[in-house]
Amino acid sequence: MTLKHFLKDDDLTTAQQAEVLELAAQMKAHRYAYRALAGPQSVAVIFEKPSTRTRLSFDIGIAELGGHSVVIDSQSTQLGRGETLADTARVLSRYVSAIVIRTFGDERIAELAEHATVPVVNALTDGWHPCQLLADLQTVAEHKPLKGTSIAYIGDAAFNMGNSTVIAASLAGMHVRIGAPEDYQPAAAVLERAAAINAETGGSVTVTTDPVAAVEGADVVSTDAWVSMGMADSAKRFGDLHRYQLNDDLLSHAAEDAIVLHCLPAHRGEEITDEVIDGPRSRVFCQAENRLHAQKALLARLLQEAS
Ligand code: CP
Ligand code: NVA
């Protein structure tokens, strides 16, 4: 499969995902040895929502690859005055070798990708956070082989992180256990896509409303914010999700050598407690570091395909 854009996790095949993760591990071991953006080639990195990790890791990663990054908030561009994404894509494609964007609805990134002649990378949309999952899988792979390893994802599983965890982990042949209230479970279309992937990879997805059942014996336990960027901060969400807090009690049901992931930023005392995030099983800061290595590998692979 030709790899043109990375808008969602399964824009990579299982083999391509494994290649990117292998390259990411090499890039981590030899941080300044890869110069895929020498020239320097430029990459536009556009934000329509806030960011710390994604902004810094793309900016720094592009520099480490010998490239030049142009990191901008869309509000400071003509996008903020209504210039279309299609025209923006046509213009930026004349300047840069790739466009990275964090935005709201997936139709926005789809419009950009349709009109760009360079690769477009999803730096988080409402539907997906695929760059995050590359870093998550790299972090898990540093602990255990991905295939056959189980990952419990607890809390709001109906938004970007839940969806991407289901699809990316399925591509890697992992066993995903979703523990979420009914209204916070991945959409049927996401679960159907995962089932098709798992028929090839041997992975699986199970969905339960019982957080303990989801975590029981799991090798990896992951969670995310209860109120994501762009959502109203509703008391209802806290009421619905409080039973799914990742605390020591819930974690005690996981495998003895289980590791904990959280994409960050954490809302300490809400979806995860201090004792867990600062505890011996937490890998969240390795996970944040791996954003850098995984995204460098992804950019190198996309540009190799585009050249
Ligand atoms: N995990 C993540 O995407 O963090 P930022 O919002 O800080 O980029
Ligand atoms: N689900 C969170 C992820 C933040 C990196 C959000 O969209 O705000």
PDB file of C-alpha atoms and ligand atoms in Angstrom:
ATOM      1  CA  MET A   1       0.000   0.000   0.000  1.00  0.00           C
ATOM      2  CA  THR A   2       1.381   3.409  -0.950  1.00  0.00           C
ATOM      3  CA  LEU A   3       1.791   5.577   2.095  1.00  0.00           C
ATOM      4  CA  LYS A   4       0.733   9.096   1.096  1.00  0.00           C
ATOM      5  CA  HIS A   5      -0.777  10.687   4.194  1.00  0.00           C
ATOM      6  CA  PHE A   6      -1.026   9.692   7.867  1.00  0.00           C
ATOM      7  CA  LEU A   7      -4.514  10.816   8.827  1.00  0.00           C
ATOM      8  CA  LYS A   8      -5.445   7.821  10.951  1.00  0.00           C
ATOM      9  CA  ASP A   9      -3.701   4.763  12.372  1.00  0.00           C
ATOM     10  CA  ASP A  10      -4.581   2.335   9.601  1.00  0.00           C
ATOM     11  CA  ASP A  11      -3.095   4.535   6.889  1.00  0.00           C
ATOM     12  CA  LEU A  12      -0.121   2.357   7.830  1.00  0.00           C
ATOM     13  CA  THR A  13      -0.329  -1.374   7.155  1.00  0.00           C
ATOM     14  CA  THR A  14       0.821  -3.757   9.870  1.00  0.00           C
ATOM     15  CA  ALA A  15       4.162  -4.103   8.055  1.00  0.00           C
ATOM     16  CA  GLN A  16       4.577  -0.343   7.594  1.00  0.00           C
ATOM     17  CA  GLN A  17       3.719   0.289  11.253  1.00  0.00           C
ATOM     18  CA  ALA A  18       6.365  -2.254  12.293  1.00  0.00           C
ATOM     19  CA  GLU A  19       8.920  -0.607   9.963  1.00  0.00           C
ATOM     20  CA  VAL A  20       8.229   2.845  11.416  1.00  0.00           C
ATOM     21  CA  LEU A  21       8.547   1.506  14.973  1.00  0.00           C
ATOM     22  CA  GLU A  22      11.816  -0.246  14.121  1.00  0.00           C
ATOM     23  CA  LEU A  23      13.175   2.961  12.565  1.00  0.00           C
ATOM     24  CA  ALA A  24      12.000   4.921  15.622  1.00  0.00           C
ATOM     25  CA  ALA A  25      13.998   2.593  17.878  1.00  0.00           C
ATOM     26  CA  GLN A  26      17.077   3.107  15.659  1.00  0.00           C
ATOM     27  CA  MET A  27      16.572   6.870  15.716  1.00  0.00           C
ATOM     28  CA  LYS A  28      16.312   6.769  19.510  1.00  0.00           C
ATOM     29  CA  ALA A  29      19.584   4.817  19.718  1.00  0.00           C
ATOM     30  CA  HIS A  30      21.380   7.122  17.222  1.00  0.00           C
ATOM     31  CA  ARG A  31      19.557  10.379  17.755  1.00  0.00           C
ATOM     32  CA  TYR A  32      21.509  12.699  15.447  1.00  0.00           C
ATOM     33  CA  ALA A  33      22.496  10.199  12.742  1.00  0.00           C
ATOM     34  CA  TYR A  34      19.442  10.554  10.465  1.00  0.00           C
ATOM     35  CA  ARG A  35      19.141  13.491   8.061  1.00  0.00           C
ATOM     36  CA  ALA A  36      15.990  12.699   6.070  1.00  0.00           C
ATOM     37  CA  LEU A  37      15.087  16.419   5.835  1.00  0.00           C
ATOM     38  CA  ALA A  38      18.556  17.666   4.863  1.00  0.00           C
ATOM     39  CA  GLY A  39      18.373  20.586   2.471  1.00  0.00           C
ATOM     40  CA  PRO A  40      16.869  21.874   4.660  1.00  0.00           C
ATOM     41  CA  GLN A  41      13.429  20.714   3.590  1.00  0.00           C
ATOM     42  CA  SER A  42      10.633  22.553   5.399  1.00  0.00           C
ATOM     43  CA  VAL A  43       7.630  21.170   7.260  1.00  0.00           C
ATOM     44  CA  ALA A  44       4.585  23.253   8.260  1.00  0.00           C
ATOM     45  CA  VAL A  45       3.164  22.331  11.678  1.00  0.00           C
ATOM     46  CA  ILE A  46      -0.255  23.960  12.231  1.00  0.00           C
ATOM     47  CA  PHE A  47      -2.240  24.075  15.464  1.00  0.00           C
ATOM     48  CA  GLU A  48      -5.965  24.751  15.827  1.00  0.00           C
ATOM     49  CA  LYS A  49      -5.910  23.429  19.417  1.00  0.00           C
ATOM     50  CA  PRO A  50      -3.289  23.838  22.193  1.00  0.00           C
ATOM     51  CA  SER A  51      -0.255  21.536  22.463  1.00  0.00           C
ATOM     52  CA  THR A  52       2.980  21.083  24.396  1.00  0.00           C
ATOM     53  CA  ARG A  53       4.356  17.652  23.434  1.00  0.00           C
ATOM     54  CA  THR A  54       3.256  17.585  19.806  1.00  0.00           C
ATOM     55  CA  ARG A  55       4.452  21.127  19.139  1.00  0.00           C
ATOM     56  CA  LEU A  56       7.857  20.612  20.743  1.00  0.00           C
ATOM     57  CA  SER A  57       8.489  17.094  19.482  1.00  0.00           C
ATOM     58  CA  PHE A  58       7.701  17.945  15.857  1.00  0.00           C
ATOM     59  CA  ASP A  59       9.697  21.182  15.966  1.00  0.00           C
ATOM     60  CA  ILE A  60      12.724  19.504  17.537  1.00  0.00           C
ATOM     61  CA  GLY A  61      12.420  16.319  15.509  1.00  0.00           C
ATOM     62  CA  ILE A  62      12.335  18.213  12.208  1.00  0.00           C
ATOM     63  CA  ALA A  63      15.503  20.091  13.243  1.00  0.00           C
ATOM     64  CA  GLU A  64      17.205  16.835  14.236  1.00  0.00           C
ATOM     65  CA  LEU A  65      16.437  15.432  10.775  1.00  0.00           C
ATOM     66  CA  GLY A  66      18.215  18.420   9.214  1.00  0.00           C
ATOM     67  CA  GLY A  67      15.000  20.186   8.232  1.00  0.00           C
ATOM     68  CA  HIS A  68      13.289  23.488   8.985  1.00  0.00           C
ATOM     69  CA  SER A  69       9.958  23.680  10.801  1.00  0.00           C
ATOM     70  CA  VAL A  70       7.376  26.441  10.526  1.00  0.00           C
ATOM     71  CA  VAL A  71       5.186  26.014  13.610  1.00  0.00           C
ATOM     72  CA  ILE A  72       2.071  28.207  13.570  1.00  0.00           C
ATOM     73  CA  ASP A  73      -1.276  28.639  15.266  1.00  0.00           C
ATOM     74  CA  SER A  74      -3.917  28.766  12.557  1.00  0.00           C
ATOM     75  CA  GLN A  75      -5.506  31.839  14.156  1.00  0.00           C
ATOM     76  CA  SER A  76      -2.435  33.851  13.245  1.00  0.00           C
ATOM     77  CA  THR A  77      -2.774  32.842   9.572  1.00  0.00           C
ATOM     78  CA  GLN A  78      -5.448  33.610   6.977  1.00  0.00           C
ATOM     79  CA  LEU A  79      -7.128  30.342   8.026  1.00  0.00           C
ATOM     80  CA  GLY A  80      -8.296  32.376  11.014  1.00  0.00           C
ATOM     81  CA  ARG A  81     -10.049  34.767   8.589  1.00  0.00           C
ATOM     82  CA  GLY A  82     -11.723  32.021   6.607  1.00  0.00           C
ATOM     83  CA  GLU A  83      -9.266  31.122   3.831  1.00  0.00           C
ATOM     84  CA  THR A  84     -10.186  27.582   2.873  1.00  0.00           C
ATOM     85  CA  LEU A  85      -8.157  24.553   3.858  1.00  0.00           C
ATOM     86  CA  ALA A  86      -8.130  23.583   0.178  1.00  0.00           C
ATOM     87  CA  ASP A  87      -6.423  26.836  -0.857  1.00  0.00           C
ATOM     88  CA  THR A  88      -4.101  26.645   2.162  1.00  0.00           C
ATOM     89  CA  ALA A  89      -3.094  23.131   1.089  1.00  0.00           C
ATOM     90  CA  ARG A  90      -2.426  24.276  -2.495  1.00  0.00           C
ATOM     91  CA  VAL A  91      -0.226  27.141  -1.294  1.00  0.00           C
ATOM     92  CA  LEU A  92       1.696  25.291   1.416  1.00  0.00           C
ATOM     93  CA  SER A  93       2.430  22.432  -0.987  1.00  0.00           C
ATOM     94  CA  ARG A  94       4.515  24.928  -3.010  1.00  0.00           C
ATOM     95  CA  TYR A  95       6.696  25.679   0.045  1.00  0.00           C
ATOM     96  CA  VAL A  96       7.019  22.619   2.241  1.00  0.00           C
ATOM     97  CA  SER A  97       7.741  18.890   2.028  1.00  0.00           C
ATOM     98  CA  ALA A  98       5.016  17.899   4.518  1.00  0.00           C
ATOM     99  CA  ILE A  99       2.128  19.455   6.458  1.00  0.00           C
ATOM    100  CA  VAL A 100       1.374  18.440  10.043  1.00  0.00           C
ATOM    101  CA  ILE A 101      -1.922  19.669  11.496  1.00  0.00           C
ATOM    102  CA  ARG A 102      -3.851  19.467  14.776  1.00  0.00           C
ATOM    103  CA  THR A 103      -7.490  20.333  14.249  1.00  0.00           C
ATOM    104  CA  PHE A 104     -11.086  19.549  15.200  1.00  0.00           C
ATOM    105  CA  GLY A 105     -13.309  17.444  12.904  1.00  0.00           C
ATOM    106  CA  ASP A 106     -11.708  14.850  10.650  1.00  0.00           C
ATOM    107  CA  GLU A 107     -13.375  16.457   7.635  1.00  0.00           C
ATOM    108  CA  ARG A 108     -10.950  19.367   8.092  1.00  0.00           C
ATOM    109  CA  ILE A 109      -7.817  17.265   7.765  1.00  0.00           C
ATOM    110  CA  ALA A 110      -9.453  15.297   4.926  1.00  0.00           C
ATOM    111  CA  GLU A 111      -9.986  18.538   2.970  1.00  0.00           C
ATOM    112  CA  LEU A 112      -6.382  19.565   3.547  1.00  0.00           C
ATOM    113  CA  ALA A 113      -5.083  16.162   2.439  1.00  0.00           C
ATOM    114  CA  GLU A 114      -7.311  16.093  -0.653  1.00  0.00           C
ATOM    115  CA  HIS A 115      -5.770  19.302  -1.960  1.00  0.00           C
ATOM    116  CA  ALA A 116      -2.169  18.921  -0.745  1.00  0.00           C
ATOM    117  CA  THR A 117       0.446  17.478  -3.065  1.00  0.00           C
ATOM    118  CA  VAL A 118       2.740  16.729  -0.101  1.00  0.00           C
ATOM    119  CA  PRO A 119       2.136  14.291   2.787  1.00  0.00           C
ATOM    120  CA  VAL A 120      -0.294  15.435   5.509  1.00  0.00           C
ATOM    121  CA  VAL A 121       0.123  14.148   9.084  1.00  0.00           C
ATOM    122  CA  ASN A 122      -2.577  14.100  11.768  1.00  0.00           C
ATOM    123  CA  ALA A 123      -1.239  15.710  14.948  1.00  0.00           C
ATOM    124  CA  LEU A 124      -4.634  15.043  16.657  1.00  0.00           C
ATOM    125  CA  THR A 125      -8.194  15.426  15.487  1.00  0.00           C
ATOM    126  CA  ASP A 126     -11.432  14.707  17.306  1.00  0.00           C
ATOM    127  CA  GLY A 127     -11.392  11.227  15.768  1.00  0.00           C
ATOM    128  CA  TRP A 128      -7.755  10.126  15.933  1.00  0.00           C
ATOM    129  CA  HIS A 129      -4.364  10.685  17.531  1.00  0.00           C
ATOM    130  CA  PRO A 130      -2.220   8.339  15.432  1.00  0.00           C
ATOM    131  CA  CYS A 131       1.193   9.916  16.137  1.00  0.00           C
ATOM    132  CA  GLN A 132       0.526   9.403  19.838  1.00  0.00           C
ATOM    133  CA  LEU A 133      -0.169   5.720  19.250  1.00  0.00           C
ATOM    134  CA  LEU A 134       3.129   5.244  17.419  1.00  0.00           C
ATOM    135  CA  ALA A 135       4.842   6.556  20.551  1.00  0.00           C
ATOM    136  CA  ASP A 136       2.628   4.402  22.769  1.00  0.00           C
ATOM    137  CA  LEU A 137       3.468   1.266  20.784  1.00  0.00           C
ATOM    138  CA  GLN A 138       7.178   2.139  20.818  1.00  0.00           C
ATOM    139  CA  THR A 139       6.931   2.425  24.618  1.00  0.00           C
ATOM    140  CA  VAL A 140       5.153  -0.918  24.938  1.00  0.00           C
ATOM    141  CA  ALA A 141       7.676  -2.565  22.587  1.00  0.00           C
ATOM    142  CA  GLU A 142      10.475  -1.457  24.918  1.00  0.00           C
ATOM    143  CA  HIS A 143       8.741  -3.585  27.565  1.00  0.00           C
ATOM    144  CA  LYS A 144       7.269  -6.595  25.707  1.00  0.00           C
ATOM    145  CA  PRO A 145       6.795  -7.813  22.100  1.00  0.00           C
ATOM    146  CA  LEU A 146       3.642  -6.121  20.789  1.00  0.00           C
ATOM    147  CA  LYS A 147       1.969  -9.161  19.259  1.00  0.00           C
ATOM    148  CA  GLY A 148      -0.138 -10.986  21.833  1.00  0.00           C
ATOM    149  CA  THR A 149       0.341  -8.340  24.548  1.00  0.00           C
ATOM    150  CA  SER A 150      -2.827  -7.036  26.187  1.00  0.00           C
ATOM    151  CA  ILE A 151      -3.692  -3.364  26.653  1.00  0.00           C
ATOM    152  CA  ALA A 152      -6.582  -2.138  28.779  1.00  0.00           C
ATOM    153  CA  TYR A 153      -7.878   1.299  27.878  1.00  0.00           C
ATOM    154  CA  ILE A 154     -10.042   2.820  30.597  1.00  0.00           C
ATOM    155  CA  GLY A 155     -12.373   5.838  30.624  1.00  0.00           C
ATOM    156  CA  ASP A 156     -13.480   7.864  27.600  1.00  0.00           C
ATOM    157  CA  ALA A 157     -12.912   5.445  24.731  1.00  0.00           C
ATOM    158  CA  ALA A 158     -15.209   7.176  22.230  1.00  0.00           C
ATOM    159  CA  PHE A 159     -12.832   9.986  21.258  1.00  0.00           C
ATOM    160  CA  ASN A 160      -9.416  10.273  19.570  1.00  0.00           C
ATOM    161  CA  MET A 161      -7.299   8.239  22.012  1.00  0.00           C
ATOM    162  CA  GLY A 162      -9.791   5.408  22.379  1.00  0.00           C
ATOM    163  CA  ASN A 163     -10.244   5.088  18.621  1.00  0.00           C
ATOM    164  CA  SER A 164      -6.544   5.216  17.866  1.00  0.00           C
ATOM    165  CA  THR A 165      -5.711   2.718  20.600  1.00  0.00           C
ATOM    166  CA  VAL A 166      -8.236   0.241  19.183  1.00  0.00           C
ATOM    167  CA  ILE A 167      -6.944   0.505  15.612  1.00  0.00           C
ATOM    168  CA  ALA A 168      -3.187   0.892  16.169  1.00  0.00           C
ATOM    169  CA  ALA A 169      -3.021  -1.895  18.751  1.00  0.00           C
ATOM    170  CA  SER A 170      -5.070  -4.161  16.468  1.00  0.00           C
ATOM    171  CA  LEU A 171      -2.613  -3.538  13.625  1.00  0.00           C
ATOM    172  CA  ALA A 172       0.150  -4.634  16.002  1.00  0.00           C
ATOM    173  CA  GLY A 173      -1.728  -7.857  16.893  1.00  0.00           C
ATOM    174  CA  MET A 174      -2.403  -6.789  20.482  1.00  0.00           C
ATOM    175  CA  HIS A 175      -5.410  -7.687  22.620  1.00  0.00           C
ATOM    176  CA  VAL A 176      -7.348  -4.520  23.447  1.00  0.00           C
ATOM    177  CA  ARG A 177      -9.754  -4.411  26.379  1.00  0.00           C
ATOM    178  CA  ILE A 178     -11.934  -1.319  26.525  1.00  0.00           C
ATOM    179  CA  GLY A 179     -13.390  -0.474  29.950  1.00  0.00           C
ATOM    180  CA  ALA A 180     -15.843   2.386  29.452  1.00  0.00           C
ATOM    181  CA  PRO A 181     -19.467   3.329  30.149  1.00  0.00           C
ATOM    182  CA  GLU A 182     -21.826   2.565  27.267  1.00  0.00           C
ATOM    183  CA  ASP A 183     -21.905   6.130  25.942  1.00  0.00           C
ATOM    184  CA  TYR A 184     -18.098   6.326  25.979  1.00  0.00           C
ATOM    185  CA  GLN A 185     -17.292   3.212  23.944  1.00  0.00           C
ATOM    186  CA  PRO A 186     -15.784   3.277  20.432  1.00  0.00           C
ATOM    187  CA  ALA A 187     -18.294   3.626  17.584  1.00  0.00           C
ATOM    188  CA  ALA A 188     -19.475   0.467  15.814  1.00  0.00           C
ATOM    189  CA  ALA A 189     -17.559   1.452  12.655  1.00  0.00           C
ATOM    190  CA  VAL A 190     -14.282   1.586  14.618  1.00  0.00           C
ATOM    191  CA  LEU A 191     -14.931  -1.824  16.177  1.00  0.00           C
ATOM    192  CA  GLU A 192     -15.854  -3.276  12.767  1.00  0.00           C
ATOM    193  CA  ARG A 193     -12.640  -1.949  11.243  1.00  0.00           C
ATOM    194  CA  ALA A 194     -10.671  -3.410  14.172  1.00  0.00           C
ATOM    195  CA  ALA A 195     -12.330  -6.806  13.648  1.00  0.00           C
ATOM    196  CA  ALA A 196     -11.253  -6.805   9.997  1.00  0.00           C
ATOM    197  CA  ILE A 197      -7.684  -5.921  10.988  1.00  0.00           C
ATOM    198  CA  ASN A 198      -7.644  -8.525  13.764  1.00  0.00           C
ATOM    199  CA  ALA A 199      -8.714 -11.255  11.329  1.00  0.00           C
ATOM    200  CA  GLU A 200      -5.281 -10.668   9.738  1.00  0.00           C
ATOM    201  CA  THR A 201      -3.118  -9.892  12.787  1.00  0.00           C
ATOM    202  CA  GLY A 202      -4.533 -12.266  15.420  1.00  0.00           C
ATOM    203  CA  GLY A 203      -5.307  -9.399  17.772  1.00  0.00           C
ATOM    204  CA  SER A 204      -8.654  -8.795  19.444  1.00  0.00           C
ATOM    205  CA  VAL A 205     -10.872  -6.130  20.970  1.00  0.00           C
ATOM    206  CA  THR A 206     -13.258  -6.679  23.858  1.00  0.00           C
ATOM    207  CA  VAL A 207     -15.527  -4.013  25.286  1.00  0.00           C
ATOM    208  CA  THR A 208     -16.964  -3.965  28.804  1.00  0.00           C
ATOM    209  CA  THR A 209     -18.504  -1.441  31.151  1.00  0.00           C
ATOM    210  CA  ASP A 210     -16.593  -3.067  34.032  1.00  0.00           C
ATOM    211  CA  PRO A 211     -13.194  -1.373  34.589  1.00  0.00           C
ATOM    212  CA  VAL A 212     -11.907  -4.239  36.778  1.00  0.00           C
ATOM    213  CA  ALA A 213     -12.766  -6.849  34.131  1.00  0.00           C
ATOM    214  CA  ALA A 214     -10.959  -4.758  31.502  1.00  0.00           C
ATOM    215  CA  VAL A 215      -7.803  -4.389  33.611  1.00  0.00           C
ATOM    216  CA  GLU A 216      -7.709  -7.975  34.986  1.00  0.00           C
ATOM    217  CA  GLY A 217      -4.289  -9.426  34.082  1.00  0.00           C
ATOM    218  CA  ALA A 218      -3.549  -6.700  31.482  1.00  0.00           C
ATOM    219  CA  ASP A 219       0.075  -6.081  30.451  1.00  0.00           C
ATOM    220  CA  VAL A 220      -0.512  -2.396  29.725  1.00  0.00           C
ATOM    221  CA  VAL A 221      -3.093  -0.026  31.225  1.00  0.00           C
ATOM    222  CA  SER A 222      -3.815   3.259  29.459  1.00  0.00           C
ATOM    223  CA  THR A 223      -6.185   6.141  30.035  1.00  0.00           C
ATOM    224  CA  ASP A 224      -6.853   9.699  28.885  1.00  0.00           C
ATOM    225  CA  ALA A 225      -8.640  12.872  29.939  1.00  0.00           C
ATOM    226  CA  TRP A 226     -12.346  12.748  30.690  1.00  0.00           C
ATOM    227  CA  VAL A 227     -12.844  16.156  29.070  1.00  0.00           C
ATOM    228  CA  SER A 228     -10.910  16.489  25.823  1.00  0.00           C
ATOM    229  CA  MET A 229     -10.051  19.702  24.002  1.00  0.00           C
ATOM    230  CA  GLY A 230     -13.148  21.190  22.418  1.00  0.00           C
ATOM    231  CA  MET A 231     -15.598  19.448  24.809  1.00  0.00           C
ATOM    232  CA  ALA A 232     -17.812  21.283  27.269  1.00  0.00           C
ATOM    233  CA  ASP A 233     -16.540  20.695  30.824  1.00  0.00           C
ATOM    234  CA  SER A 234     -19.723  18.932  31.939  1.00  0.00           C
ATOM    235  CA  ALA A 235     -20.519  17.594  35.403  1.00  0.00           C
ATOM    236  CA  LYS A 236     -22.242  14.706  33.617  1.00  0.00           C
ATOM    237  CA  ARG A 237     -18.967  13.442  32.161  1.00  0.00           C
ATOM    238  CA  PHE A 238     -17.334  13.416  35.605  1.00  0.00           C
ATOM    239  CA  GLY A 239     -20.345  11.633  37.064  1.00  0.00           C
ATOM    240  CA  ASP A 240     -20.338   9.031  34.284  1.00  0.00           C
ATOM    241  CA  LEU A 241     -16.586   8.416  34.373  1.00  0.00           C
ATOM    242  CA  HIS A 242     -15.514   8.665  38.030  1.00  0.00           C
ATOM    243  CA  ARG A 243     -15.770   4.873  38.452  1.00  0.00           C
ATOM    244  CA  TYR A 244     -13.083   4.514  35.765  1.00  0.00           C
ATOM    245  CA  GLN A 245     -10.318   6.427  37.571  1.00  0.00           C
ATOM    246  CA  LEU A 246      -6.943   4.714  37.180  1.00  0.00           C
ATOM    247  CA  ASN A 247      -5.834   4.445  40.816  1.00  0.00           C
ATOM    248  CA  ASP A 248      -3.770   1.902  42.762  1.00  0.00           C
ATOM    249  CA  ASP A 249      -6.851  -0.145  43.542  1.00  0.00           C
ATOM    250  CA  LEU A 250      -7.795  -0.576  39.869  1.00  0.00           C
ATOM    251  CA  LEU A 251      -4.161  -1.104  38.850  1.00  0.00           C
ATOM    252  CA  SER A 252      -3.792  -3.904  41.429  1.00  0.00           C
ATOM    253  CA  HIS A 253      -5.863  -6.080  39.059  1.00  0.00           C
ATOM    254  CA  ALA A 254      -3.341  -5.749  36.189  1.00  0.00           C
ATOM    255  CA  ALA A 255      -0.446  -8.154  35.537  1.00  0.00           C
ATOM    256  CA  GLU A 256       2.315  -7.952  38.120  1.00  0.00           C
ATOM    257  CA  ASP A 257       4.721  -6.375  35.610  1.00  0.00           C
ATOM    258  CA  ALA A 258       2.079  -4.168  33.943  1.00  0.00           C
ATOM    259  CA  ILE A 259       3.058  -0.703  32.721  1.00  0.00           C
ATOM    260  CA  VAL A 260       0.900   2.416  32.729  1.00  0.00           C
ATOM    261  CA  LEU A 261       0.482   4.807  29.813  1.00  0.00           C
ATOM    262  CA  HIS A 262      -1.191   8.212  29.572  1.00  0.00           C
ATOM    263  CA  CYS A 263      -0.746  10.447  26.530  1.00  0.00           C
ATOM    264  CA  LEU A 264      -0.621  13.554  28.792  1.00  0.00           C
ATOM    265  CA  PRO A 265      -1.581  16.173  29.761  1.00  0.00           C
ATOM    266  CA  ALA A 266      -2.896  14.360  32.861  1.00  0.00           C
ATOM    267  CA  HIS A 267      -5.649  15.723  35.026  1.00  0.00           C
ATOM    268  CA  ARG A 268      -4.255  14.397  38.269  1.00  0.00           C
ATOM    269  CA  GLY A 269      -6.949  13.280  40.669  1.00  0.00           C
ATOM    270  CA  GLU A 270      -9.467  12.861  37.831  1.00  0.00           C
ATOM    271  CA  GLU A 271      -8.740  10.062  35.320  1.00  0.00           C
ATOM    272  CA  ILE A 272      -5.453   9.100  37.030  1.00  0.00           C
ATOM    273  CA  THR A 273      -4.059   9.523  40.544  1.00  0.00           C
ATOM    274  CA  ASP A 274      -0.648  10.890  41.565  1.00  0.00           C
ATOM    275  CA  GLU A 275       0.256   7.503  43.062  1.00  0.00           C
ATOM    276  CA  VAL A 276      -0.193   5.797  39.688  1.00  0.00           C
ATOM    277  CA  ILE A 277       1.333   8.405  37.404  1.00  0.00           C
ATOM    278  CA  ASP A 278       4.322   8.868  39.726  1.00  0.00           C
ATOM    279  CA  GLY A 279       4.465   5.169  40.650  1.00  0.00           C
ATOM    280  CA  PRO A 280       6.947   2.458  39.593  1.00  0.00           C
ATOM    281  CA  ARG A 281       4.760   1.124  36.762  1.00  0.00           C
ATOM    282  CA  SER A 282       4.305   4.460  35.043  1.00  0.00           C
ATOM    283  CA  ARG A 283       6.043   4.902  31.666  1.00  0.00           C
ATOM    284  CA  VAL A 284       4.306   8.167  30.787  1.00  0.00           C
ATOM    285  CA  PHE A 285       7.437  10.277  30.442  1.00  0.00           C
ATOM    286  CA  CYS A 286       9.182   7.640  28.273  1.00  0.00           C
ATOM    287  CA  GLN A 287       5.980   7.675  26.240  1.00  0.00           C
ATOM    288  CA  ALA A 288       6.187  11.483  25.891  1.00  0.00           C
ATOM    289  CA  GLU A 289       9.840  11.205  24.838  1.00  0.00           C
ATOM    290  CA  ASN A 290       8.964   8.600  22.235  1.00  0.00           C
ATOM    291  CA  ARG A 291       6.733  11.110  20.433  1.00  0.00           C
ATOM    292  CA  LEU A 292       9.992  12.633  19.191  1.00  0.00           C
ATOM    293  CA  HIS A 293      11.520   9.417  17.884  1.00  0.00           C
ATOM    294  CA  ALA A 294       8.306   7.947  16.454  1.00  0.00           C
ATOM    295  CA  GLN A 295       7.406  11.125  14.549  1.00  0.00           C
ATOM    296  CA  LYS A 296      10.916  11.472  13.126  1.00  0.00           C
ATOM    297  CA  ALA A 297      10.632   7.909  11.825  1.00  0.00           C
ATOM    298  CA  LEU A 298       7.170   8.579  10.409  1.00  0.00           C
ATOM    299  CA  LEU A 299       8.304  11.739   8.589  1.00  0.00           C
ATOM    300  CA  ALA A 300      11.351   9.954   7.177  1.00  0.00           C
ATOM    301  CA  ARG A 301       9.168   7.088   5.932  1.00  0.00           C
ATOM    302  CA  LEU A 302       6.533   9.417   4.408  1.00  0.00           C
ATOM    303  CA  LEU A 303       9.138  11.492   2.612  1.00  0.00           C
ATOM    304  CA  GLN A 304      10.924   8.394   1.327  1.00  0.00           C
ATOM    305  CA  GLU A 305       7.606   7.313  -0.204  1.00  0.00           C
ATOM    306  CA  ALA A 306       6.906  10.799  -1.620  1.00  0.00           C
ATOM    307  CA  SER A 307      10.319  11.178  -3.311  1.00  0.00           C
TER     308      SER A 307
HETATM  309  N1   CP B   1      -0.155  13.994  24.073  1.00  0.00           N
HETATM  310  C1   CP B   1      -0.224  15.140  23.403  1.00  0.00           C
HETATM  311  O1   CP B   1      -0.591  15.193  22.223  1.00  0.00           O
HETATM  312  O2   CP B   1       0.169  16.233  24.112  1.00  0.00           O
HETATM  313  P1   CP B   1       0.039  17.752  23.648  1.00  0.00           P
HETATM  314  O3   CP B   1      -1.424  18.092  23.627  1.00  0.00           O
HETATM  315  O4   CP B   1       0.801  18.520  24.699  1.00  0.00           O
HETATM  316  O5   CP B   1       0.652  17.888  22.290  1.00  0.00           O
HETATM  317  N1  NVA B   2      -8.132  13.276  24.219  1.00  0.00           N
HETATM  318  C1  NVA B   2      -7.263  14.400  24.508  1.00  0.00           C
HETATM  319  C2  NVA B   2      -5.858  14.098  24.085  1.00  0.00           C
HETATM  320  C3  NVA B   2      -4.867  15.190  24.411  1.00  0.00           C
HETATM  321  C4  NVA B   2      -3.497  14.914  23.892  1.00  0.00           C
HETATM  322  C5  NVA B   2      -7.796  15.625  23.786  1.00  0.00           C
HETATM  323  O1  NVA B   2      -8.226  15.512  22.627  1.00  0.00           O
HETATM  324  O2  NVA B   2      -7.809  16.697  24.395  1.00  0.00           O
END
